PDB file of C-alpha atoms in Angstrom:
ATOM      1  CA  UNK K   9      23.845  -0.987 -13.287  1.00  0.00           C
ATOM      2  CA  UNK K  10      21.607  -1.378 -10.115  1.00  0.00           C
ATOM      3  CA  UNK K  11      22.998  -1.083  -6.587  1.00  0.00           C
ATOM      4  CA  UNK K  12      20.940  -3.251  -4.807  1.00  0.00           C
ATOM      5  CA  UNK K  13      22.536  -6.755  -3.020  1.00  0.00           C
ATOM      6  CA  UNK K  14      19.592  -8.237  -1.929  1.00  0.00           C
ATOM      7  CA  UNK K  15      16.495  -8.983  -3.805  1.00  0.00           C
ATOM      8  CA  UNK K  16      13.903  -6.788  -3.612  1.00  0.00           C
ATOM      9  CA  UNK K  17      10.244  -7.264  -2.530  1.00  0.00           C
ATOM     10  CA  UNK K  18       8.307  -4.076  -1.774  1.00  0.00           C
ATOM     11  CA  UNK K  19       5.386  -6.002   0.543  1.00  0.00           C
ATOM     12  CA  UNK K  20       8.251  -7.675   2.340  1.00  0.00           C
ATOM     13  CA  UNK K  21       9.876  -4.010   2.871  1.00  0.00           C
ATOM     14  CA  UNK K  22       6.716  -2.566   3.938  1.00  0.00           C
ATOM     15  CA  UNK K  23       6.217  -5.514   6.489  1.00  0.00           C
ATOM     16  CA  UNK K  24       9.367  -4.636   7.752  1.00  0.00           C
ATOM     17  CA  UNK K  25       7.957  -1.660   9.046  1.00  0.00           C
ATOM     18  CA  UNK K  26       4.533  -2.727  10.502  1.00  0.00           C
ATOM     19  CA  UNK K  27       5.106  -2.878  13.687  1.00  0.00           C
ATOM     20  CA  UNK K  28       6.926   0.039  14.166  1.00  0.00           C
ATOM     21  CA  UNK K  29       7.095   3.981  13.906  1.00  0.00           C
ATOM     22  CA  UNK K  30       6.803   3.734   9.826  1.00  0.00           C
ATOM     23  CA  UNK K  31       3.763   1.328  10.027  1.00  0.00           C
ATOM     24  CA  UNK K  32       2.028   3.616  12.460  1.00  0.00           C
ATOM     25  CA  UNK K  33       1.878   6.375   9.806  1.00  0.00           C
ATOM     26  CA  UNK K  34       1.267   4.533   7.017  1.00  0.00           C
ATOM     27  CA  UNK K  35       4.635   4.044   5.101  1.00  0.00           C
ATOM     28  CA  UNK K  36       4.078   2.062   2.117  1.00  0.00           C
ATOM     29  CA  UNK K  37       6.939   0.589  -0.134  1.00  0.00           C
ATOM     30  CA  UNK K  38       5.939   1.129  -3.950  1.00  0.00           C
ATOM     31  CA  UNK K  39       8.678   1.082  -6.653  1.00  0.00           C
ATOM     32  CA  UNK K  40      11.993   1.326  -6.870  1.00  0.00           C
ATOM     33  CA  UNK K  41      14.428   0.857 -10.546  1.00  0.00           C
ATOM     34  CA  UNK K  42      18.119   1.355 -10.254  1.00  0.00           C
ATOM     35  CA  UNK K  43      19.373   3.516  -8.095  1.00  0.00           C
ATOM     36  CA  UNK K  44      16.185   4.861  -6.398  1.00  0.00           C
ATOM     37  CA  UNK K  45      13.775   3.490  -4.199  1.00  0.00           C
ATOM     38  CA  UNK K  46      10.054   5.124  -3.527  1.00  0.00           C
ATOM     39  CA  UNK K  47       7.387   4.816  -0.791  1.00  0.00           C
ATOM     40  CA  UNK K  48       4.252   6.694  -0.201  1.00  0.00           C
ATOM     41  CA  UNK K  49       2.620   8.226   3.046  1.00  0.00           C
ATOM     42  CA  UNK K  50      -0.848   9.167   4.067  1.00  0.00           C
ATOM     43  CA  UNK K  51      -1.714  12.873   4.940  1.00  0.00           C
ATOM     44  CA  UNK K  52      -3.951  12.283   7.423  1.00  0.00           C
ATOM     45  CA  UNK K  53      -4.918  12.754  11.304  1.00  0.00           C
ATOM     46  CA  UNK K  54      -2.288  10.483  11.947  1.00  0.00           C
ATOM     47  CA  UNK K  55       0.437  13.059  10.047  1.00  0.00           C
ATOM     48  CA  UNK K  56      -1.290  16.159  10.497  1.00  0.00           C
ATOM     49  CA  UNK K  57       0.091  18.891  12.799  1.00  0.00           C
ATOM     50  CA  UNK K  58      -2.658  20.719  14.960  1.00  0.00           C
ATOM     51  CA  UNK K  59      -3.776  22.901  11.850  1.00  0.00           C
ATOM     52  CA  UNK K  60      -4.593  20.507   8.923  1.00  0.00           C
ATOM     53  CA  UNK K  61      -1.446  20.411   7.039  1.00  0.00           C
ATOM     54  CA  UNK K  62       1.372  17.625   6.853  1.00  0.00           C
ATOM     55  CA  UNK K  63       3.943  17.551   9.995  1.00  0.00           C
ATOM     56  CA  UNK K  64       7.063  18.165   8.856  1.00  0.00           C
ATOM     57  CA  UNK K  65       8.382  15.927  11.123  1.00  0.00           C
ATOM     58  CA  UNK K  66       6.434  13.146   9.355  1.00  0.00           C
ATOM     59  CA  UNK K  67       7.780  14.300   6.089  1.00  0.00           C
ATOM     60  CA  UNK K  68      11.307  13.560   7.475  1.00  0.00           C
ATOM     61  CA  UNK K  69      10.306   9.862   9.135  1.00  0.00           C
ATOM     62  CA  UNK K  70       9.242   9.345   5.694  1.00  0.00           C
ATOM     63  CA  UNK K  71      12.377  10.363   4.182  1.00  0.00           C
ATOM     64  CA  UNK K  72      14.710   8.383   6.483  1.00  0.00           C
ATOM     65  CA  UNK K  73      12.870   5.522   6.902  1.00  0.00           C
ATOM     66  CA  UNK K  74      12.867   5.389   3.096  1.00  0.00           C
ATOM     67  CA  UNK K  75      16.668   6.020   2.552  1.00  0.00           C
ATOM     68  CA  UNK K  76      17.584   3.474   5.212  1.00  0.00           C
ATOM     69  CA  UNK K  77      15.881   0.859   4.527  1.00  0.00           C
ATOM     70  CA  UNK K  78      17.010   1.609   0.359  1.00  0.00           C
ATOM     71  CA  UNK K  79      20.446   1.951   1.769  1.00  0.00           C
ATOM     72  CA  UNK K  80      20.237  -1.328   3.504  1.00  0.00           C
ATOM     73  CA  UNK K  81      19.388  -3.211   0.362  1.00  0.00           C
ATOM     74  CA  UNK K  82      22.427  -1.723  -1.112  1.00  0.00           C
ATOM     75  CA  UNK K  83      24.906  -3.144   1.064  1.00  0.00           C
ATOM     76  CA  UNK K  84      26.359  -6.875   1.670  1.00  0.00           C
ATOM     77  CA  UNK K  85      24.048  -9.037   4.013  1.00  0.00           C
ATOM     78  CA  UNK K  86      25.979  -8.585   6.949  1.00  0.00           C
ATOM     79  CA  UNK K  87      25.499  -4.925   7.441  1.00  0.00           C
ATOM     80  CA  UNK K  88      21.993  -2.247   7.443  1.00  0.00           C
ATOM     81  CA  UNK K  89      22.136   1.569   7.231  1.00  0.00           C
ATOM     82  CA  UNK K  90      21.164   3.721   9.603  1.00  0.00           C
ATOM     83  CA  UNK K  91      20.548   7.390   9.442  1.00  0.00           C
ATOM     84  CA  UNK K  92      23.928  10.038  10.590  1.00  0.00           C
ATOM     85  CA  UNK K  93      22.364  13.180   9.240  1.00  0.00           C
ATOM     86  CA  UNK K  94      19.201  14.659   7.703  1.00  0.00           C
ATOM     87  CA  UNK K  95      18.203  17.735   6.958  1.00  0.00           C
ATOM     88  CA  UNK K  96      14.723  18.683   4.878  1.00  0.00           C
ATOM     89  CA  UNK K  97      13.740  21.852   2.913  1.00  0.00           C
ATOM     90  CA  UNK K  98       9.364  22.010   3.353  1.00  0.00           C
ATOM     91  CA  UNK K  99       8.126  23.743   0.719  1.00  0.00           C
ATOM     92  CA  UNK K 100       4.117  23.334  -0.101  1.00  0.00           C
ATOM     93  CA  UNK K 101       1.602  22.103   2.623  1.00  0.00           C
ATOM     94  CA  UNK K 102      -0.010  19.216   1.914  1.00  0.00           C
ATOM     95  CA  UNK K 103      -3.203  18.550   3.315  1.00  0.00           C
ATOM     96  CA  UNK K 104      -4.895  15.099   2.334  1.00  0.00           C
ATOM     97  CA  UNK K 105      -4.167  12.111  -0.113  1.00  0.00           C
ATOM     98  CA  UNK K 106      -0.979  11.028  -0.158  1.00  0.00           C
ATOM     99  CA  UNK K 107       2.959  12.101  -0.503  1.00  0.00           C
ATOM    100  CA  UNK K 108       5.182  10.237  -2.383  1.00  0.00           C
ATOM    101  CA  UNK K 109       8.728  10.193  -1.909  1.00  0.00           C
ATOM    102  CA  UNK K 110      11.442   9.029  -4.005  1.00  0.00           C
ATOM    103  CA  UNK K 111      14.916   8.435  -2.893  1.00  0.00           C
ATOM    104  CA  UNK K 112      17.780   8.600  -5.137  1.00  0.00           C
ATOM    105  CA  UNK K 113      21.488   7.358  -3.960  1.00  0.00           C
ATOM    106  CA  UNK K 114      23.792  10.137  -4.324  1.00  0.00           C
ATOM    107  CA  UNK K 115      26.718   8.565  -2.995  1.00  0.00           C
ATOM    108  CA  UNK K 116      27.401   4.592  -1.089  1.00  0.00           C
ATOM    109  CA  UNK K 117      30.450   3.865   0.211  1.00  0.00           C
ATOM    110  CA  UNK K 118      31.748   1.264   2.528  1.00  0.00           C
ATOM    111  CA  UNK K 119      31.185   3.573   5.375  1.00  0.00           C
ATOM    112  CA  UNK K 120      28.772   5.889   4.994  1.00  0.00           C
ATOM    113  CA  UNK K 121      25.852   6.888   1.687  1.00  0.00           C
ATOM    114  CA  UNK K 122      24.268   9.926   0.892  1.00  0.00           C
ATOM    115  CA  UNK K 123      20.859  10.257  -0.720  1.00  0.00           C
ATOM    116  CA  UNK K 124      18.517  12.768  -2.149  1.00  0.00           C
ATOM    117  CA  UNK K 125      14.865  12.237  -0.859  1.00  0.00           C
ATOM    118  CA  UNK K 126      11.739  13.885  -3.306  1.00  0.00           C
ATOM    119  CA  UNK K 127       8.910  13.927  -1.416  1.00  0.00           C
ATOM    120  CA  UNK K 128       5.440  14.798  -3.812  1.00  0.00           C
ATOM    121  CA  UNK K 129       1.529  15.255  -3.311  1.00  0.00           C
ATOM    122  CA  UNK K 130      -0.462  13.402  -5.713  1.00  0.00           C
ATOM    123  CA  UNK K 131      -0.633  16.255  -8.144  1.00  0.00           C
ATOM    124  CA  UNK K 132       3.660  15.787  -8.473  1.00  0.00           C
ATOM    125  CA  UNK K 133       3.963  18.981  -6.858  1.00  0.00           C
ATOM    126  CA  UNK K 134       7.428  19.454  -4.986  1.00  0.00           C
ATOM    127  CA  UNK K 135       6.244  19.224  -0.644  1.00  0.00           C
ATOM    128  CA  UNK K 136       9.640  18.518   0.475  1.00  0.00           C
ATOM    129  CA  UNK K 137      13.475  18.347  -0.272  1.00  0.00           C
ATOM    130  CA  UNK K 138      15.517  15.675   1.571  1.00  0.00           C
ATOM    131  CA  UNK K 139      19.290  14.823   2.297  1.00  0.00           C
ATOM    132  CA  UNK K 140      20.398  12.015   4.327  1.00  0.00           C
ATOM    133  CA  UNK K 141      23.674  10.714   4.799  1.00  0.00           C
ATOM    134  CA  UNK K 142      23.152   7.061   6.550  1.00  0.00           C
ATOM    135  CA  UNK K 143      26.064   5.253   8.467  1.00  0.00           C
ATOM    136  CA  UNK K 144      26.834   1.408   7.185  1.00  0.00           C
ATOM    137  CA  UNK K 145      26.855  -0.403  10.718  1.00  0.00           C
ATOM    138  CA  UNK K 146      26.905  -4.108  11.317  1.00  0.00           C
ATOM    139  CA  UNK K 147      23.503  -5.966  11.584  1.00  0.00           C
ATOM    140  CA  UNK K 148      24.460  -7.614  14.727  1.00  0.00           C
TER     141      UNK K 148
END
């Protein structure tokens, strides 16, 4: 059974973003089925670190941005989901193209959810390992 209470339109997400910290490095909103959501990044000058290879400070904007905004469309209208905790495991460089990440819900509850956030190169090798745990706040 899917966990999404809102309707979901992947331009509309990305939009979302645009004028913001995800638009700036290139967040894109791609798929999503059930219980999982997925976005893709550039690796480029704009989430490089000085020698070439993918920030891993980008990799985690990507992963939170993604798991909030999924955990947002998975709760009633009146609230969003914000990020508490991450923490991220970098293991491959990746130097051009794009990453991919795919976050999975591990856990929503009324207060707080915990997710599982896959980021992969092009090739579908493994760049980064994510865990957030996002905090269900009012909208307002």
């Amino acid at each position: 059974m899917a966990i999404w209470t809102h309707p979901i339109d992947l331009a509309q997400l990305t939009e979302l973003g645009a004028k913001a910290l995800p638009g700036l490095v290139g967040i894109e909103f791609t798929d999503y089925g059930e219980d999982w959501m997925r976005a893709r990044m550039p690796v480029d000058a704009r989430t490089h670190q000085p020698f070439g290879r993918l920030h891993g400070g980008a990799s985690v904007v990507l992963a939170e941005t993604l798991a909030s905004v999924a955990g947002s469309m998975a709760v009633p209208p009146e609230k969003v989901t914000v990020g508490l905790e991450i923490n991220a495991n970098h293991l491959r460089p990746a130097m051009s193209g794009h990453v991919h990440a795919t976050a999975t819900a591990e856990m929503l509850g009324r207060s707080t959810q915990v997710w599982t956030i896959r980021i992969e190169d092009d090739a579908g090798k493994l760049i980064c390992l994510s865990r957030m745990t996002a905090a269900v706040i009012d909208r307002q």
